[in-house]
Amino acid sequence: MNEPALLEVHDLVTTFPLRRGLTGAILRRPQQAVHAVDGVSLTVAKGEMVALVGESGCGKTTTAQTIMRQVDATSGSVVFEGTDVTTLSAGEMRPLRRRMQMIYQDPYESLDPRFRVRDAVIEPLVVHGLAGSKGDREAKLIDAMRRAGLTPPELYLDRYPHELSGGQRQRVAIAASLVLEPNLLVADEPVSMLDVSVRAGVLTLLDGLRSRGDMGILMITHDLSTAAHFADRIIVMYLGRIVEEGPAREVVRNPQHPYTRALLSVVPRRDPREQVTPQILVGETPNPMNIPPGCRFHPRCPVAEDRCKTIDPALVDAGADHRAACVLVGEGKP
Ligand code: SF4
């Protein structure tokens, strides 16, 4: 029997109702809502890195925040190690939070500038009541620093965040998560604020962490080339929905959804002979308060047909454990 996934998200919906205001209430205008996440299902297994990819505003960060219970789900479930966390109280959530950690985009924001590295990494142990003896604390601190690639740890322990490079700060933020020995890391654009020269180092670090097999990583990124290089599976989101998912190599080599193809077309290739003509999508991502009818990508889709204005395509099998939500999938047209 297969081991259950570390994280199973089923049909997750997150909406943010908007205030109608006095005029809206008097005129009895219907309540509007932002449909940030609209029926997302995904899994992350131990030892796996799954990349959630899309433009800003596609709902990937709200998906991560809902999984982490930073915002409440409107419906659906988030099952972490067999427990549906969407129904837990704050007190019941507390022991699980240690095992579900989030890495943020901007390490400078996530670290307290008044804390030396030593205190920043130890603080989560104190917050979770796991500080133990001074010797235990010190051993966990040094181990987390080493696992985050901050070696020798003594070189960094007494520095303040402003005395570190961006890459070192992100590694300290990762160490402050690792000290709690999490099973799931949700990394929200973990390298987008870093210099290009240090991005690969941080991504290789995350890759190495999950390769040990006891941790799964959900990486949120707008960068398909990063996802293609490091992730096992890629999930592409558009306007709150998953439009394509599958093994990373399969999605990149054989994209089925026009949106994925457009994203891939602007990724630089190492081999100039593989370069394809960039497909520039016209228009902004539509407003999630006002989702287009039919296929929500149709106003921007370069191959849209009349039927796309009325058919809302579900994810369908595209072979090789690969699925896409487009009426053309399976018709040999995309
Ligand atoms: Fe484009 Fe139509 Fe496919 Fe939507 S269903 S992605 S509009 S071709």
Short mmCIF file of C-alpha atoms and ligand atoms in Angstrom, two decimals:
data_model
loop_
_atom_site.label_atom_id
_atom_site.label_comp_id
_atom_site.label_asym_id
_atom_site.label_seq_id
_atom_site.Cartn_x
_atom_site.Cartn_y
_atom_site.Cartn_z
CA MET A 1 0.00 0.00 0.00
CA ASN A 2 1.29 3.49 -0.88
CA GLU A 3 2.23 5.76 2.00
CA PRO A 4 -0.26 8.66 2.29
CA ALA A 5 1.05 12.01 1.03
CA LEU A 6 2.60 14.37 3.54
CA LEU A 7 0.21 17.10 2.36
CA GLU A 8 -3.10 16.58 0.57
CA VAL A 9 -5.09 19.60 -0.52
CA HIS A 10 -8.62 18.88 -1.76
CA ASP A 11 -10.77 21.32 -3.69
CA LEU A 12 -9.47 24.32 -1.75
CA VAL A 13 -11.42 27.55 -2.12
CA THR A 14 -10.38 30.88 -0.58
CA THR A 15 -12.52 33.94 -1.20
CA PHE A 16 -12.28 37.37 0.38
CA PRO A 17 -15.65 39.10 0.64
CA LEU A 18 -15.47 42.81 -0.11
CA ARG A 19 -17.22 45.44 1.96
CA ARG A 20 -20.14 46.93 0.08
CA GLY A 21 -19.82 50.32 1.75
CA LEU A 22 -22.73 52.51 2.75
CA THR A 23 -23.86 53.28 -0.80
CA GLY A 24 -23.70 49.62 -1.79
CA ALA A 25 -25.74 48.64 1.28
CA ILE A 26 -28.38 51.32 0.60
CA LEU A 27 -28.61 50.35 -3.06
CA ARG A 28 -28.58 46.68 -2.05
CA ARG A 29 -25.80 45.87 -4.44
CA PRO A 30 -24.82 42.18 -4.33
CA GLN A 31 -21.88 41.33 -2.08
CA GLN A 32 -18.72 40.99 -4.18
CA ALA A 33 -15.82 38.69 -3.41
CA VAL A 34 -12.28 38.12 -4.61
CA HIS A 35 -11.99 34.49 -5.72
CA ALA A 36 -8.31 34.05 -4.93
CA VAL A 37 -8.20 30.24 -4.88
CA ASP A 38 -10.91 28.34 -6.70
CA GLY A 39 -10.88 24.57 -6.28
CA VAL A 40 -7.18 23.75 -5.98
CA SER A 41 -6.18 20.14 -5.27
CA LEU A 42 -2.59 19.02 -4.89
CA THR A 43 -0.33 16.67 -2.97
CA VAL A 44 3.23 16.84 -1.69
CA ALA A 45 4.99 13.62 -0.66
CA LYS A 46 7.99 13.25 1.63
CA GLY A 47 11.18 13.78 -0.32
CA GLU A 48 9.33 15.64 -3.07
CA MET A 49 9.57 19.23 -4.28
CA VAL A 50 6.44 20.54 -5.95
CA ALA A 51 6.52 23.94 -7.67
CA LEU A 52 3.38 26.07 -7.83
CA VAL A 53 3.93 28.42 -10.76
CA GLY A 54 2.11 31.41 -12.21
CA GLU A 55 2.07 35.18 -12.66
CA SER A 56 1.56 37.43 -9.68
CA GLY A 57 -2.13 37.54 -8.78
CA CYS A 58 -2.76 33.94 -9.89
CA GLY A 59 -3.51 32.79 -6.34
CA LYS A 60 -0.37 30.78 -5.62
CA THR A 61 0.64 32.76 -2.53
CA THR A 62 -2.94 32.70 -1.17
CA THR A 63 -2.91 28.92 -1.70
CA ALA A 64 0.28 28.72 0.40
CA GLN A 65 -1.15 31.01 3.08
CA THR A 66 -4.34 28.95 3.26
CA ILE A 67 -2.34 25.72 3.58
CA MET A 68 -0.39 27.33 6.44
CA ARG A 69 -3.65 28.57 8.06
CA GLN A 70 -2.52 32.17 7.79
CA VAL A 71 -5.84 32.78 6.09
CA ASP A 72 -8.94 30.61 6.51
CA ALA A 73 -10.20 28.41 3.72
CA THR A 74 -13.73 29.11 2.48
CA SER A 75 -14.15 25.41 1.69
CA GLY A 76 -12.11 22.33 0.92
CA SER A 77 -9.54 20.60 3.07
CA VAL A 78 -5.81 20.71 3.81
CA VAL A 79 -4.71 17.37 5.22
CA PHE A 80 -1.24 17.41 6.75
CA GLU A 81 0.07 14.06 7.99
CA GLY A 82 -3.50 12.73 8.12
CA THR A 83 -5.06 15.71 9.98
CA ASP A 84 -7.37 18.24 8.31
CA VAL A 85 -5.86 21.50 9.54
CA THR A 86 -8.70 23.67 8.19
CA THR A 87 -10.94 22.64 11.09
CA LEU A 88 -8.40 22.96 13.93
CA SER A 89 -8.50 25.67 16.59
CA ALA A 90 -5.44 27.89 17.11
CA GLY A 91 -4.47 25.74 20.12
CA GLU A 92 -4.82 22.50 18.14
CA MET A 93 -2.81 24.02 15.30
CA ARG A 94 0.12 24.96 17.53
CA PRO A 95 1.94 21.59 17.67
CA LEU A 96 1.46 21.17 13.91
CA ARG A 97 2.94 24.58 13.14
CA ARG A 98 6.33 23.33 14.23
CA ARG A 99 6.22 20.69 11.50
CA MET A 100 4.85 23.04 8.78
CA GLN A 101 7.23 25.91 8.23
CA MET A 102 7.19 28.77 5.76
CA ILE A 103 10.15 30.46 4.10
CA TYR A 104 9.37 33.98 2.92
CA GLN A 105 10.44 35.95 -0.10
CA ASP A 106 12.25 38.70 1.78
CA PRO A 107 14.59 37.40 4.49
CA TYR A 108 15.15 40.95 5.72
CA GLU A 109 11.45 41.20 6.55
CA SER A 110 11.30 37.80 8.25
CA LEU A 111 14.30 38.43 10.54
CA ASP A 112 14.14 40.85 13.47
CA PRO A 113 16.95 43.38 12.85
CA ARG A 114 17.58 43.58 16.63
CA PHE A 115 18.30 39.85 16.91
CA ARG A 116 21.74 38.39 16.37
CA VAL A 117 21.75 35.23 14.21
CA ARG A 118 22.07 33.06 17.34
CA ASP A 119 18.88 34.53 18.84
CA ALA A 120 16.96 34.50 15.56
CA VAL A 121 17.58 30.76 15.12
CA ILE A 122 16.90 29.86 18.77
CA GLU A 123 13.73 31.96 19.07
CA PRO A 124 11.39 29.42 17.36
CA LEU A 125 12.52 26.80 19.90
CA VAL A 126 11.59 29.17 22.73
CA VAL A 127 8.22 30.04 21.14
CA HIS A 128 7.36 26.35 20.76
CA GLY A 129 8.58 25.44 24.27
CA LEU A 130 11.36 23.26 22.87
CA ALA A 131 14.33 25.26 24.13
CA GLY A 132 15.42 22.56 26.64
CA SER A 133 18.76 22.86 28.37
CA LYS A 134 21.43 25.27 27.24
CA GLY A 135 23.43 22.35 25.84
CA ASP A 136 20.42 21.03 23.85
CA ARG A 137 19.70 24.46 22.51
CA GLU A 138 23.26 25.01 21.41
CA ALA A 139 23.41 21.60 19.71
CA LYS A 140 20.15 22.28 17.79
CA LEU A 141 21.36 25.75 16.85
CA ILE A 142 24.65 24.49 15.43
CA ASP A 143 22.96 21.61 13.61
CA ALA A 144 20.38 23.94 11.98
CA MET A 145 23.11 26.39 10.94
CA ARG A 146 25.13 23.60 9.36
CA ARG A 147 22.08 22.18 7.55
CA ALA A 148 21.37 25.67 6.19
CA GLY A 149 24.91 25.86 4.82
CA LEU A 150 26.12 28.50 7.31
CA THR A 151 29.49 26.98 8.06
CA PRO A 152 31.40 27.35 10.20
CA PRO A 153 28.42 28.48 12.35
CA GLU A 154 30.69 30.44 14.70
CA LEU A 155 31.38 32.85 11.87
CA TYR A 156 27.75 33.99 11.80
CA LEU A 157 26.29 33.46 15.28
CA ASP A 158 27.00 36.93 16.67
CA ARG A 159 26.20 38.93 13.54
CA TYR A 160 23.10 41.02 12.98
CA PRO A 161 21.00 40.63 9.80
CA HIS A 162 22.37 43.87 8.33
CA GLU A 163 25.88 42.41 8.55
CA LEU A 164 24.93 39.52 6.25
CA SER A 165 24.47 39.24 2.49
CA GLY A 166 20.97 38.55 1.11
CA GLY A 167 21.82 34.88 0.53
CA GLN A 168 23.20 34.50 4.07
CA ARG A 169 20.07 36.15 5.50
CA GLN A 170 17.85 33.72 3.63
CA ARG A 171 19.96 30.85 4.96
CA VAL A 172 19.48 32.18 8.51
CA ALA A 173 15.70 32.28 7.90
CA ILE A 174 15.92 28.67 6.65
CA ALA A 175 17.99 27.68 9.72
CA ALA A 176 15.29 29.24 11.95
CA SER A 177 12.79 26.89 10.28
CA LEU A 178 15.04 23.83 10.29
CA VAL A 179 15.73 24.14 14.01
CA LEU A 180 12.12 22.97 14.54
CA GLU A 181 12.72 19.89 12.36
CA PRO A 182 9.73 20.46 10.07
CA ASN A 183 8.36 17.83 7.69
CA LEU A 184 6.92 20.37 5.28
CA LEU A 185 8.54 23.56 4.01
CA VAL A 186 6.43 26.02 2.07
CA ALA A 187 8.86 28.36 0.33
CA ASP A 188 7.19 31.48 -1.10
CA GLU A 189 9.43 32.88 -3.86
CA PRO A 190 12.49 32.00 -1.72
CA VAL A 191 15.07 33.47 -4.10
CA SER A 192 13.26 36.22 -5.98
CA MET A 193 14.74 38.97 -3.76
CA LEU A 194 18.28 37.58 -3.98
CA ASP A 195 21.09 38.39 -6.38
CA VAL A 196 21.17 36.03 -9.32
CA SER A 197 24.65 34.90 -8.22
CA VAL A 198 23.38 33.38 -4.94
CA ARG A 199 20.00 32.04 -6.07
CA ALA A 200 21.33 28.69 -7.25
CA GLY A 201 23.06 28.13 -3.88
CA VAL A 202 19.83 28.62 -1.90
CA LEU A 203 17.82 26.48 -4.33
CA THR A 204 20.46 23.73 -4.20
CA LEU A 205 20.22 23.89 -0.40
CA LEU A 206 16.42 23.35 -0.54
CA ASP A 207 16.94 20.57 -3.09
CA GLY A 208 19.39 18.86 -0.74
CA LEU A 209 17.02 19.16 2.25
CA ARG A 210 14.17 17.33 0.56
CA SER A 211 16.53 14.75 -0.96
CA ARG A 212 17.13 13.39 2.53
CA GLY A 213 13.61 11.98 2.20
CA ASP A 214 11.96 13.13 5.43
CA MET A 215 10.78 16.51 4.20
CA GLY A 216 8.51 17.71 1.40
CA ILE A 217 8.77 21.17 -0.14
CA LEU A 218 6.06 23.23 -1.82
CA MET A 219 7.82 26.02 -3.68
CA ILE A 220 5.86 29.03 -4.88
CA THR A 221 7.53 30.69 -7.84
CA HIS A 222 6.78 32.80 -10.89
CA ASP A 223 9.90 31.38 -12.55
CA LEU A 224 9.26 28.28 -14.66
CA SER A 225 12.96 27.76 -15.37
CA THR A 226 13.68 27.45 -11.63
CA ALA A 227 10.75 25.07 -11.26
CA ALA A 228 11.90 23.01 -14.22
CA HIS A 229 15.40 22.64 -12.81
CA PHE A 230 14.63 21.84 -9.18
CA ALA A 231 11.08 20.53 -8.82
CA ASP A 232 9.81 16.99 -9.27
CA ARG A 233 6.39 18.21 -10.30
CA ILE A 234 5.07 21.49 -11.65
CA ILE A 235 1.59 22.86 -11.03
CA VAL A 236 0.66 25.90 -13.14
CA MET A 237 -2.02 28.23 -11.76
CA TYR A 238 -4.04 30.85 -13.57
CA LEU A 239 -6.61 33.06 -11.89
CA GLY A 240 -7.08 30.81 -8.87
CA ARG A 241 -7.24 27.50 -10.76
CA ILE A 242 -4.76 24.82 -11.70
CA VAL A 243 -4.52 24.79 -15.50
CA GLU A 244 -1.73 22.25 -15.91
CA GLU A 245 0.16 19.81 -13.72
CA GLY A 246 2.55 16.93 -14.14
CA PRO A 247 6.14 15.74 -13.77
CA ALA A 248 8.41 18.78 -14.21
CA ARG A 249 10.26 17.41 -17.19
CA GLU A 250 7.05 16.38 -18.94
CA VAL A 251 5.36 19.76 -18.40
CA VAL A 252 8.40 21.64 -19.69
CA ARG A 253 9.06 19.39 -22.70
CA ASN A 254 5.46 18.83 -23.66
CA PRO A 255 3.32 21.73 -22.34
CA GLN A 256 -0.37 21.22 -23.09
CA HIS A 257 -1.97 24.46 -21.94
CA PRO A 258 -1.53 27.64 -24.03
CA TYR A 259 -0.77 29.58 -20.84
CA THR A 260 2.08 27.22 -19.90
CA ARG A 261 3.41 27.44 -23.44
CA ALA A 262 3.39 31.23 -23.24
CA LEU A 263 5.26 31.17 -19.91
CA LEU A 264 7.81 28.73 -21.31
CA SER A 265 8.30 30.70 -24.50
CA VAL A 266 9.95 33.55 -22.59
CA VAL A 267 12.33 31.29 -20.63
CA PRO A 268 15.85 31.70 -22.07
CA ARG A 269 17.29 28.42 -23.41
CA ARG A 270 20.92 27.41 -23.04
CA ASP A 271 20.96 26.12 -26.60
CA PRO A 272 20.07 28.99 -28.98
CA ARG A 273 18.77 26.41 -31.48
CA GLU A 274 16.01 25.53 -29.00
CA GLN A 275 14.87 29.14 -28.69
CA VAL A 276 11.21 29.62 -29.60
CA THR A 277 9.39 32.80 -30.54
CA PRO A 278 8.21 34.48 -27.33
CA GLN A 279 4.44 34.51 -26.99
CA ILE A 280 3.55 37.77 -25.35
CA LEU A 281 0.19 37.46 -23.63
CA VAL A 282 -1.99 40.45 -24.30
CA GLY A 283 -3.70 42.20 -21.42
CA GLU A 284 -3.33 41.95 -17.69
CA THR A 285 -4.46 38.99 -15.63
CA PRO A 286 -8.24 39.55 -15.29
CA ASN A 287 -9.62 40.82 -12.04
CA PRO A 288 -10.34 37.90 -9.65
CA MET A 289 -13.52 39.76 -8.64
CA ASN A 290 -14.76 39.40 -12.15
CA ILE A 291 -13.74 36.02 -13.56
CA PRO A 292 -14.41 35.68 -17.31
CA PRO A 293 -17.13 33.12 -18.19
CA GLY A 294 -16.17 29.88 -19.91
CA CYS A 295 -12.43 29.27 -19.93
CA ARG A 296 -11.03 31.98 -17.68
CA PHE A 297 -7.95 32.24 -19.92
CA HIS A 298 -9.96 32.88 -23.11
CA PRO A 299 -9.56 36.72 -23.21
CA ARG A 300 -5.79 36.26 -23.43
CA CYS A 301 -5.51 32.90 -25.16
CA PRO A 302 -3.81 33.05 -28.59
CA VAL A 303 -5.71 29.95 -29.81
CA ALA A 304 -9.13 30.60 -28.24
CA GLU A 305 -12.19 29.40 -30.14
CA ASP A 306 -15.82 30.50 -29.85
CA ARG A 307 -16.68 27.55 -27.59
CA CYS A 308 -14.05 28.73 -25.08
CA LYS A 309 -16.38 31.59 -24.10
CA THR A 310 -18.89 29.12 -22.67
CA ILE A 311 -16.99 25.94 -21.77
CA ASP A 312 -15.15 25.96 -18.45
CA PRO A 313 -12.65 23.15 -19.06
CA ALA A 314 -11.74 20.75 -16.25
CA LEU A 315 -8.31 19.18 -15.88
CA VAL A 316 -8.14 16.19 -18.20
CA ASP A 317 -5.57 13.47 -18.65
CA ALA A 318 -2.85 14.36 -21.14
CA GLY A 319 -0.86 11.14 -20.58
CA ALA A 320 2.35 10.49 -18.63
CA ASP A 321 0.76 11.56 -15.30
CA HIS A 322 0.15 14.95 -16.92
CA ARG A 323 -3.13 16.91 -16.90
CA ALA A 324 -4.30 20.17 -18.41
CA ALA A 325 -7.51 22.21 -18.46
CA CYS A 326 -8.08 23.14 -22.10
CA VAL A 327 -10.74 22.03 -24.59
CA LEU A 328 -8.02 21.33 -27.13
CA VAL A 329 -6.23 18.73 -25.00
CA GLY A 330 -6.74 15.33 -26.56
CA GLU A 331 -7.81 16.84 -29.90
CA GLY A 332 -4.24 17.05 -31.14
CA LYS A 333 -4.52 20.81 -31.68
CA PRO A 334 -2.58 22.60 -28.93
FE1 SF4 B 1 -7.41 28.69 -24.82
FE2 SF4 B 1 -9.84 27.68 -25.19
FE3 SF4 B 1 -7.91 26.14 -24.22
FE4 SF4 B 1 -8.98 28.08 -22.74
S1 SF4 B 1 -10.01 26.25 -23.48
S2 SF4 B 1 -6.83 27.59 -22.94
S3 SF4 B 1 -9.33 29.64 -24.28
S4 SF4 B 1 -7.98 27.08 -26.26
#
